[in-house]
PDB file of C-alpha atoms in Angstrom:
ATOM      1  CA  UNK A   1       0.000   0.000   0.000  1.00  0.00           C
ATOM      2  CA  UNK A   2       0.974   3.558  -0.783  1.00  0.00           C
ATOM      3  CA  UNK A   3       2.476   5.301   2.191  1.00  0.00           C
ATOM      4  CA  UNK A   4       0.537   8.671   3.401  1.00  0.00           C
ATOM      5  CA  UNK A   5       3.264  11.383   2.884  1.00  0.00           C
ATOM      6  CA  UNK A   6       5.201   9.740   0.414  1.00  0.00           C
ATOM      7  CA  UNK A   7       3.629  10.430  -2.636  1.00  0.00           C
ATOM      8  CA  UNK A   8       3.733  13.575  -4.722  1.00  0.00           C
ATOM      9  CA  UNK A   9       1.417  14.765  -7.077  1.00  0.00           C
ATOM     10  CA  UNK A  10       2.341  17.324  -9.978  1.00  0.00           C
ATOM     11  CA  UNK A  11      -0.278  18.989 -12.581  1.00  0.00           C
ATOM     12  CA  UNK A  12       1.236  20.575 -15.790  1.00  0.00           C
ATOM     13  CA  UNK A  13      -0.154  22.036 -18.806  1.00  0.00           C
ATOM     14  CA  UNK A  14      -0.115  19.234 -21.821  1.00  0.00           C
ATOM     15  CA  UNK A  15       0.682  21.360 -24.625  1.00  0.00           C
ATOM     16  CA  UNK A  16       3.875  23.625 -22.614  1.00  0.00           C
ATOM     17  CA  UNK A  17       4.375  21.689 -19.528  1.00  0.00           C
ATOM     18  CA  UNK A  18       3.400  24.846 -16.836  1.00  0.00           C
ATOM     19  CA  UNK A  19       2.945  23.612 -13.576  1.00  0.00           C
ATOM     20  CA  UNK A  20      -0.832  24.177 -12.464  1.00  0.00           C
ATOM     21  CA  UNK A  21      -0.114  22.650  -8.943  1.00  0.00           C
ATOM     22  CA  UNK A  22       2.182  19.955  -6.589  1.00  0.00           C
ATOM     23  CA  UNK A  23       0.377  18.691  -3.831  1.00  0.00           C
ATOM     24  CA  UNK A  24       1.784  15.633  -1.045  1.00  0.00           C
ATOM     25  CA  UNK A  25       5.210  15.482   0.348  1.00  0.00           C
ATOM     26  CA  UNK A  26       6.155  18.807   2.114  1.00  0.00           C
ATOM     27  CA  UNK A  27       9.522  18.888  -0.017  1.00  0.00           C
ATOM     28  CA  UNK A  28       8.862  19.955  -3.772  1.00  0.00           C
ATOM     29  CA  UNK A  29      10.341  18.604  -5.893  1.00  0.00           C
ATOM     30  CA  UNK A  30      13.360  21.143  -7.934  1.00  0.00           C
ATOM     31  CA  UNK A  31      11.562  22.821 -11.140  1.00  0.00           C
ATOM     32  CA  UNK A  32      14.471  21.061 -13.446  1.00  0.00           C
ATOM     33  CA  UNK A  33      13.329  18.131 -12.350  1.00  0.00           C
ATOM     34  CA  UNK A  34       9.570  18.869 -12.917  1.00  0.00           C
ATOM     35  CA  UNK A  35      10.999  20.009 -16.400  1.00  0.00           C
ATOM     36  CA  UNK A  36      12.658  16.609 -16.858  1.00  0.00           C
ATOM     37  CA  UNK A  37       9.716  14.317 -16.064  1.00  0.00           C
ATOM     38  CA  UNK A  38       7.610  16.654 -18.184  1.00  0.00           C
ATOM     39  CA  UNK A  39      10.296  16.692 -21.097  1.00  0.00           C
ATOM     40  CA  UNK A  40      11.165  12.746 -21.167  1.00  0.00           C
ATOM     41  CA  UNK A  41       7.146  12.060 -21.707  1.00  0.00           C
ATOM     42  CA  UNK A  42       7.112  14.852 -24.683  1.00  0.00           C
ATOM     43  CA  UNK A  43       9.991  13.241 -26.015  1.00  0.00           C
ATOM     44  CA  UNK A  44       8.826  10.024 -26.124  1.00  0.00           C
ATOM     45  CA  UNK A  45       5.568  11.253 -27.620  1.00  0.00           C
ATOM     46  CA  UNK A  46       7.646  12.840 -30.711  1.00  0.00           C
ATOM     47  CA  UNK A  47       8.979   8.840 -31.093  1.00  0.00           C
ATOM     48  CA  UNK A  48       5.247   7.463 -31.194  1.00  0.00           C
ATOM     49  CA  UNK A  49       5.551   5.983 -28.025  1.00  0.00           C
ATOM     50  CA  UNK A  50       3.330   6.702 -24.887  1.00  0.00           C
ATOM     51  CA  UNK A  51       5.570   6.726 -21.349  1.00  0.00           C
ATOM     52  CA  UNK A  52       3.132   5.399 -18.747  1.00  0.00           C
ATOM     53  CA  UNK A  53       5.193   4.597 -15.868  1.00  0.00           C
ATOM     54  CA  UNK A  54       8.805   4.088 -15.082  1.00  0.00           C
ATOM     55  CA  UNK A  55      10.725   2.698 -11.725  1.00  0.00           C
ATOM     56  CA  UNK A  56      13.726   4.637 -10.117  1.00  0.00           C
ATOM     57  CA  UNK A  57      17.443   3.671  -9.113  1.00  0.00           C
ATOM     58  CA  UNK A  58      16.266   3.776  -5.616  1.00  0.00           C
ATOM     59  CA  UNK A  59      12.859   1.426  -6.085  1.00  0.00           C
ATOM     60  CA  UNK A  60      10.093   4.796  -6.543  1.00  0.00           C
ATOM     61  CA  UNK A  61       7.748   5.242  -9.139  1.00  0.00           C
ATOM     62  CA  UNK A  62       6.822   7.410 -11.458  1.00  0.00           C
ATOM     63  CA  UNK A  63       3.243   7.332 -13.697  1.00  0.00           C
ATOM     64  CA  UNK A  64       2.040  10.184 -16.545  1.00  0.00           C
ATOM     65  CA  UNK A  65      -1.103  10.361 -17.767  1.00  0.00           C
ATOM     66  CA  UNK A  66      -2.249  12.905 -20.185  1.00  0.00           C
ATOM     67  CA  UNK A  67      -6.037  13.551 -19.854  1.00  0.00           C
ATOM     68  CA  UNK A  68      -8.276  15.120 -22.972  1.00  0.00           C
ATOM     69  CA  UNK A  69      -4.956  16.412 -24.556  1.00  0.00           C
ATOM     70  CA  UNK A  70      -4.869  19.565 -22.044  1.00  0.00           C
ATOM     71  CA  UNK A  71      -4.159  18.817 -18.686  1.00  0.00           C
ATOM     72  CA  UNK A  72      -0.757  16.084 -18.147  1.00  0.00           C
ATOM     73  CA  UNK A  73      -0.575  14.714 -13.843  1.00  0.00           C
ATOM     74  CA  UNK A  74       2.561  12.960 -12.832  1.00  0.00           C
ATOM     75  CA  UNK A  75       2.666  11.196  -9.509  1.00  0.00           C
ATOM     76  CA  UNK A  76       5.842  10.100  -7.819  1.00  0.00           C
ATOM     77  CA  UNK A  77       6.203   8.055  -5.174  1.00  0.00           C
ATOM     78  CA  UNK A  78       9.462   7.614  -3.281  1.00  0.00           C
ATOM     79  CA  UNK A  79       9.315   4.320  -1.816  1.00  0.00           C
ATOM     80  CA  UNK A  80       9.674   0.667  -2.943  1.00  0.00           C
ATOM     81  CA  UNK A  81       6.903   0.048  -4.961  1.00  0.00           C
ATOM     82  CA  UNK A  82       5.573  -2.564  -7.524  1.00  0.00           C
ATOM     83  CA  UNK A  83       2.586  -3.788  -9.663  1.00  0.00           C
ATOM     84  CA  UNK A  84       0.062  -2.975  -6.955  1.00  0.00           C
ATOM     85  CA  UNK A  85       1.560   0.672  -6.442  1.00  0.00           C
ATOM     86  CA  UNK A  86       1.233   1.066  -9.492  1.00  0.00           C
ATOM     87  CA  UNK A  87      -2.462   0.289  -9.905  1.00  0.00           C
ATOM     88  CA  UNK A  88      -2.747   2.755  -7.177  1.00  0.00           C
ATOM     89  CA  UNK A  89      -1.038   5.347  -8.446  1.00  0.00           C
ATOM     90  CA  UNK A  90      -2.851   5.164 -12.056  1.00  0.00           C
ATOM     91  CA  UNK A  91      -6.156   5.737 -10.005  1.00  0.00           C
ATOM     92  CA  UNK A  92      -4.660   8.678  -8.070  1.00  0.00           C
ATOM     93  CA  UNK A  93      -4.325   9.936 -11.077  1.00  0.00           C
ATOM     94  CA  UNK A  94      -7.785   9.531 -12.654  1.00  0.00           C
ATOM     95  CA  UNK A  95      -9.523  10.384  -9.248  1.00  0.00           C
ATOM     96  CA  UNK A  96      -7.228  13.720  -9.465  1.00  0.00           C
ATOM     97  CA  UNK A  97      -8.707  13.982 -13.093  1.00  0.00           C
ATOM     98  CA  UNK A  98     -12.379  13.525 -11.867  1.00  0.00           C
ATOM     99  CA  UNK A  99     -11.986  15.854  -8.768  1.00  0.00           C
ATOM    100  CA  UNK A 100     -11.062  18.996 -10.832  1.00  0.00           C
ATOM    101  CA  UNK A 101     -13.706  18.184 -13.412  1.00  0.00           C
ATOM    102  CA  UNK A 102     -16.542  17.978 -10.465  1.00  0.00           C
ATOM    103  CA  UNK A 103     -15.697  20.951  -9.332  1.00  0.00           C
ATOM    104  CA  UNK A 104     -14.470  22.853 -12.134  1.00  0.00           C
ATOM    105  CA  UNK A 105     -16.099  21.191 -15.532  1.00  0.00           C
ATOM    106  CA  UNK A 106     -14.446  19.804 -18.357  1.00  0.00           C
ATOM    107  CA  UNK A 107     -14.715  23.131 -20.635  1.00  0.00           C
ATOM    108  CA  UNK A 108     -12.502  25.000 -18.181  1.00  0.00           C
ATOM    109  CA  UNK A 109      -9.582  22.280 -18.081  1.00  0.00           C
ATOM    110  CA  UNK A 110      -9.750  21.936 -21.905  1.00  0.00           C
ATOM    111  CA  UNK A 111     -10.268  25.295 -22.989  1.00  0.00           C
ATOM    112  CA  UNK A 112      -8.415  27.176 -20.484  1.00  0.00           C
ATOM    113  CA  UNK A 113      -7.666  30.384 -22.303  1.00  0.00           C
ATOM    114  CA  UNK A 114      -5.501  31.472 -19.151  1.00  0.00           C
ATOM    115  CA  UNK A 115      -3.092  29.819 -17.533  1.00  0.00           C
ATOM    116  CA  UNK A 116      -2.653  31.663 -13.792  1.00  0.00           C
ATOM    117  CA  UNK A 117      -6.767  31.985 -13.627  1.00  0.00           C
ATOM    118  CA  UNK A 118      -7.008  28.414 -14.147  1.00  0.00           C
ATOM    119  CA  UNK A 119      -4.107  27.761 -11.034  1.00  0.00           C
ATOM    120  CA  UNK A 120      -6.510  30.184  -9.154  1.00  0.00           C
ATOM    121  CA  UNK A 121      -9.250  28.079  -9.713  1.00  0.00           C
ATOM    122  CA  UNK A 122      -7.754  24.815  -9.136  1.00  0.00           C
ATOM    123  CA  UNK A 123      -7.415  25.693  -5.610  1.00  0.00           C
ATOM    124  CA  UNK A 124     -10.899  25.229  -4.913  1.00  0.00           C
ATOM    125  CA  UNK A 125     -10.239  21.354  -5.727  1.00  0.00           C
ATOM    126  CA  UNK A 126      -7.216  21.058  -3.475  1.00  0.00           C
ATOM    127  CA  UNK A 127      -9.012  19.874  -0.279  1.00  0.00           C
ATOM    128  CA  UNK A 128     -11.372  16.721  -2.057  1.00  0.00           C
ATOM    129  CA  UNK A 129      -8.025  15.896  -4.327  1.00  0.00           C
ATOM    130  CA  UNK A 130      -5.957  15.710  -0.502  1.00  0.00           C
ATOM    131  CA  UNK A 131      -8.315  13.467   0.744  1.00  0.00           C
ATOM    132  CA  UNK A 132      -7.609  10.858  -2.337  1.00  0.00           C
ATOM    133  CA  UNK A 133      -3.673  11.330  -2.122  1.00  0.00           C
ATOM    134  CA  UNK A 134      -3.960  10.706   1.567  1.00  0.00           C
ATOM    135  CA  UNK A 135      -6.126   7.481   0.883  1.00  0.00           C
ATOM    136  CA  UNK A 136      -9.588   8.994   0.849  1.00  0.00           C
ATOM    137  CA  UNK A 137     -10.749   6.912   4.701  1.00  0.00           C
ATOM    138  CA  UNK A 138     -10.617   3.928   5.716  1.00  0.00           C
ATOM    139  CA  UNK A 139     -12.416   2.822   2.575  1.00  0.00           C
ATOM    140  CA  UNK A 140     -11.676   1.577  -0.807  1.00  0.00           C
ATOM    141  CA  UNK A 141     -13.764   3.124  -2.769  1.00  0.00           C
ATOM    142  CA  UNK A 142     -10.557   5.536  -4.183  1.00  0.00           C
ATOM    143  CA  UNK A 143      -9.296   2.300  -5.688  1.00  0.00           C
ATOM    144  CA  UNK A 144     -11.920   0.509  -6.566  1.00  0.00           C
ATOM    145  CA  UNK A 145     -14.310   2.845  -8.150  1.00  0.00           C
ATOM    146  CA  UNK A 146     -17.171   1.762  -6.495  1.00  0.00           C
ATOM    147  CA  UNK A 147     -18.656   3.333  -3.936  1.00  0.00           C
ATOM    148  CA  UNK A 148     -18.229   1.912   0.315  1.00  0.00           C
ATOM    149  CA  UNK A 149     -21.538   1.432   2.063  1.00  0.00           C
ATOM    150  CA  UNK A 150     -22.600   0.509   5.308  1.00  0.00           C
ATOM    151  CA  UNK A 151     -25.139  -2.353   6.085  1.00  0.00           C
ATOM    152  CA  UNK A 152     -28.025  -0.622   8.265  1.00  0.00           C
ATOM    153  CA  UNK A 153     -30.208  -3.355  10.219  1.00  0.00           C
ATOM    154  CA  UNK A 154     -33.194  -2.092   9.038  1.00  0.00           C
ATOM    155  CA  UNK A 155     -33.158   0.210   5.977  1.00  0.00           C
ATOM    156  CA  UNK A 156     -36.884  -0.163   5.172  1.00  0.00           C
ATOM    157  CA  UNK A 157     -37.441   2.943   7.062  1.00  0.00           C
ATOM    158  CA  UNK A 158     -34.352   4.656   5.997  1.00  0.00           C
ATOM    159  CA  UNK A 159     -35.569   4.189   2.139  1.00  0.00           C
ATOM    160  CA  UNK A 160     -38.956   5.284   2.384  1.00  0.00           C
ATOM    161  CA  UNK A 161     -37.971   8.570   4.536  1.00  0.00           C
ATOM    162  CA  UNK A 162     -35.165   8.912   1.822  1.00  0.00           C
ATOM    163  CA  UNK A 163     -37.644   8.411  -1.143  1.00  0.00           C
ATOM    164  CA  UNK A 164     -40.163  10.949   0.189  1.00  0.00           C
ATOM    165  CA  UNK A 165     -37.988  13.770   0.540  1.00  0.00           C
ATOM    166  CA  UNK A 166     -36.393  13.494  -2.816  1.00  0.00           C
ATOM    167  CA  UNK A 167     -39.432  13.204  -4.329  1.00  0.00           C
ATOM    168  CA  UNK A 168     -40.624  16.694  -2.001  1.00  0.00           C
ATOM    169  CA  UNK A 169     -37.204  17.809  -3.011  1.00  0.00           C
ATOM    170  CA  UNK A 170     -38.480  17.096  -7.235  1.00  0.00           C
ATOM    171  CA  UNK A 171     -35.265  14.935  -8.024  1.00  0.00           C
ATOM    172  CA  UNK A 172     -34.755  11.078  -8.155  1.00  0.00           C
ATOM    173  CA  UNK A 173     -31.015  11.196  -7.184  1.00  0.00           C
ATOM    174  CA  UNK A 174     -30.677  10.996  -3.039  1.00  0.00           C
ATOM    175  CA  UNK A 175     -28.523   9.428  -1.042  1.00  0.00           C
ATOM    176  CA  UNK A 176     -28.015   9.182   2.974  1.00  0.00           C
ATOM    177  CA  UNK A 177     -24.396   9.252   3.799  1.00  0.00           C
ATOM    178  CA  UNK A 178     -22.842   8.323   7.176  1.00  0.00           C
ATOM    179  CA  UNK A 179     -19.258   8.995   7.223  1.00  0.00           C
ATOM    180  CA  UNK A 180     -19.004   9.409   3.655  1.00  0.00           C
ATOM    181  CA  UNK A 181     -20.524   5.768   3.219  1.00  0.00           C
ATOM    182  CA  UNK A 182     -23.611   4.648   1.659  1.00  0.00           C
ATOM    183  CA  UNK A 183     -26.442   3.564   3.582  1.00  0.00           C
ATOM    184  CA  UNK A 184     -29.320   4.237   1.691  1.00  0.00           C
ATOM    185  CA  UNK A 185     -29.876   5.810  -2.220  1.00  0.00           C
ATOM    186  CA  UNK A 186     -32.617   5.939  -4.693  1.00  0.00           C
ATOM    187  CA  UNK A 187     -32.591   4.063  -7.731  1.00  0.00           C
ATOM    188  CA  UNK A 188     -31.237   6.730  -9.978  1.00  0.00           C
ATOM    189  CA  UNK A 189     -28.403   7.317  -7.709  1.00  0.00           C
ATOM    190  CA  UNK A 190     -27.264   3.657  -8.276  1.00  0.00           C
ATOM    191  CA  UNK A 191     -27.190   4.742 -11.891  1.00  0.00           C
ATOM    192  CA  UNK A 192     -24.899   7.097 -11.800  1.00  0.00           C
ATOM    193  CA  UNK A 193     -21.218   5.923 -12.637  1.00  0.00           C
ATOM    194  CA  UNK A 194     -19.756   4.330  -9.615  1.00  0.00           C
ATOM    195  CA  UNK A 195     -16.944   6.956  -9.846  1.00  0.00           C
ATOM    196  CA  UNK A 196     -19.229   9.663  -9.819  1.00  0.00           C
ATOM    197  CA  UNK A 197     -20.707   8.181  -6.488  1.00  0.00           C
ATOM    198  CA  UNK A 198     -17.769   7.524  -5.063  1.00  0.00           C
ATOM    199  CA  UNK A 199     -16.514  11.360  -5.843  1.00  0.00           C
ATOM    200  CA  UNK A 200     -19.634  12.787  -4.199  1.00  0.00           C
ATOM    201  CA  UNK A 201     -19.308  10.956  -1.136  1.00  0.00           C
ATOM    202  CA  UNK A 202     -15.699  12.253  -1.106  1.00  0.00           C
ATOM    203  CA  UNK A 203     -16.792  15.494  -2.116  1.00  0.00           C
ATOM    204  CA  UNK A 204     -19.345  15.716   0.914  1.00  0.00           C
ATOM    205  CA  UNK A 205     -16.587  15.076   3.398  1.00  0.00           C
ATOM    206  CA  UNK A 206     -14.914  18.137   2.605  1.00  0.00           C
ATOM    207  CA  UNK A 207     -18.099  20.278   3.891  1.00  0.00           C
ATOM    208  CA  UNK A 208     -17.803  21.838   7.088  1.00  0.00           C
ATOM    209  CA  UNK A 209     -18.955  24.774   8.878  1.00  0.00           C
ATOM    210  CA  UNK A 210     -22.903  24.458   7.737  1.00  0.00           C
ATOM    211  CA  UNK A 211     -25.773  22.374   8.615  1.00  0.00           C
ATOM    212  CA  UNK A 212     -26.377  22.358   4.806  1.00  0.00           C
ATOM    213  CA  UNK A 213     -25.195  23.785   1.431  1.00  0.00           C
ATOM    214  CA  UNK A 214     -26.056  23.852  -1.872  1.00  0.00           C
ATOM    215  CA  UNK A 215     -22.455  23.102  -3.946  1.00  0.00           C
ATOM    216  CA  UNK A 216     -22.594  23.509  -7.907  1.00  0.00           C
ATOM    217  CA  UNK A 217     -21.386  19.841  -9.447  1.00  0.00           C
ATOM    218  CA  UNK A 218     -19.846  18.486 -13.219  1.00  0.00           C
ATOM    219  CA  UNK A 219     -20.549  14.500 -13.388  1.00  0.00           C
ATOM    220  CA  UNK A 220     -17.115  13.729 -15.215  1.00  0.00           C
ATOM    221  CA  UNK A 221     -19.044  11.283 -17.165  1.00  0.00           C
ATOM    222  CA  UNK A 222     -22.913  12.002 -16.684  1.00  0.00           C
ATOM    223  CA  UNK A 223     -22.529  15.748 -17.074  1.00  0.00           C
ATOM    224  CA  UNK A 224     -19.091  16.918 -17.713  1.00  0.00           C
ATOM    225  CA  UNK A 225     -20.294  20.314 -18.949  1.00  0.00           C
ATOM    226  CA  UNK A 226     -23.660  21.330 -17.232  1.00  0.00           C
ATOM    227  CA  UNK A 227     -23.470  21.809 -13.645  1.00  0.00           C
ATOM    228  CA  UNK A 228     -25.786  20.417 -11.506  1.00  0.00           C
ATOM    229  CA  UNK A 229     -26.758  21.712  -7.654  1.00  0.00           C
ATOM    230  CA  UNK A 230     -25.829  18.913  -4.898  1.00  0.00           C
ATOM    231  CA  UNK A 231     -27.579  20.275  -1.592  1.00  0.00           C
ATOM    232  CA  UNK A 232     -26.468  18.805   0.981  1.00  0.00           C
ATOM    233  CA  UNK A 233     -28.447  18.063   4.637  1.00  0.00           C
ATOM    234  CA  UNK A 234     -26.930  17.293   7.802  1.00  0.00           C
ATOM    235  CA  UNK A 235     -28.935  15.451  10.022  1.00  0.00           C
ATOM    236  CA  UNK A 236     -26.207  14.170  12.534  1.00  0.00           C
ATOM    237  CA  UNK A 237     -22.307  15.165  13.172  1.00  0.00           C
ATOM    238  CA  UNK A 238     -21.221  12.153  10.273  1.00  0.00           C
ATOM    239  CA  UNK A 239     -25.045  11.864   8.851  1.00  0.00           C
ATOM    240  CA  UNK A 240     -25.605  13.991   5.850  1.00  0.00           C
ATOM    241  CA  UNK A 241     -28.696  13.937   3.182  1.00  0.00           C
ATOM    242  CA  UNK A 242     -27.473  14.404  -0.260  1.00  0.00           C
ATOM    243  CA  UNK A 243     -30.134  15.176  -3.275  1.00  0.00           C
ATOM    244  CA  UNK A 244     -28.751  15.971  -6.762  1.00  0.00           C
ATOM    245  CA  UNK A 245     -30.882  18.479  -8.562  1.00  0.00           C
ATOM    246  CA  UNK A 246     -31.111  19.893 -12.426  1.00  0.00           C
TER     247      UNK A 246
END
């Protein structure tokens, strides 16, 4: 398993290779060196072939991935790793990629017209993209891509309560969350991708400060460039009453 603190996450421009942002370790990593792992994966582009991943003298890892031709995220990690680090590491990755599309939408990662507005934005994304680089819980649901749940002894009444307020609410996407796991969800909520479920029950961890909020949303896949309003309830310190709404 991937060691909290070890792991260091770097967002560049595709096309020029500008750092956007480095979250993880506390020590950055030099800008040459940034440069390098940026240049080596350009340069083996220009040969027709695609660098995925690569292991260091000293047993790290390094995975690329370049997402709709824009946006490029490199994560290093500095200890011994192997196949299943790796697996992990290609997910950081794509959660990282989902995160900033959630909160941001896919139009302003591929057509970002400028470069220091889009860092300013990015920020907004920093605290739900922490949570996966630091393992997202006690959960697997970062790895996986399907969403954690918790078995409630009698969810009958749970489902009906749930059911009625969406439907008082005038959406079929609900979901009761209890420390960021599933207990109960409507039908259409099922439906969604289980990444996107997985990144709003992330995403809903991040609120604090409010017994409710209502927090503008991009589905990566369901909606990647329409927002939609997640308002979010809570009922107990750890119980929170999510509805999705057009």
């Amino acid at each position: 398993m991937l060691q909290a603190g070890s792991v260091q996450l770097l967002c560049l421009t595709a096309s020029s290779g500008v750092p956007l942002f480095s979250r993880g370790v506390s020590r950055q990593l030099p800008f040459s060196v940034i440069g390098s792992l940026n240049g080596v994966h350009m340069f083996g582009g220009g040969q027709g072939a695609v660098l995925s991943c690569c292991e260091t003298d000293s047993g790290g890892r390094v995975v690329w991935k370049v997402f709709q031709e824009s946006v490029m995220l490199i994560a290093v990690n500095g200890e011994q790793g192997g196949a299943v680090e790796d697996l992990q590491l290609r997910r950081l990755l794509e959660n990282t990629w989902n995160c900033m599309v959630l909160v941001l939408g896919q139009d302003e990662l591929v057509n970002a017209r400028n470069v220091e507005r889009l860092k300013r934005d990015l920020r907004s994304c920093y605290r739900l993209i922490d949570l996966f680089l630091e393992g997202a819980g006690d959960g697997m649901g970062d790895l996986t891509h399907c969403a954690d749940c918790l078995l409630a002894p009698q969810p009958g009444p749970l489902q009906e309560a749930l059911d009625a307020f969406t439907h008082a609410a005038e959406s079929e996407f609900g979901c009761l969350l209890v420390h960021g796991k599933v207990v109960v969800a409507t039908e259409k909520w099922w439906r969604l991708a289980p990444q996107e479920v997985v990144l709003l029950s992330a995403l809903v961890r991040t609120f604090s400060g409010s017994a409710s909020c209502d927090h503008p949303v991009f589905l990566p896949q369901g909606s990647p460039t329409v927002p939609l309003r997640l308002l979010r309830f809570q009922l107990l310190p750890g119980a929170d009453l999510c509805v999705l709404c057009g």
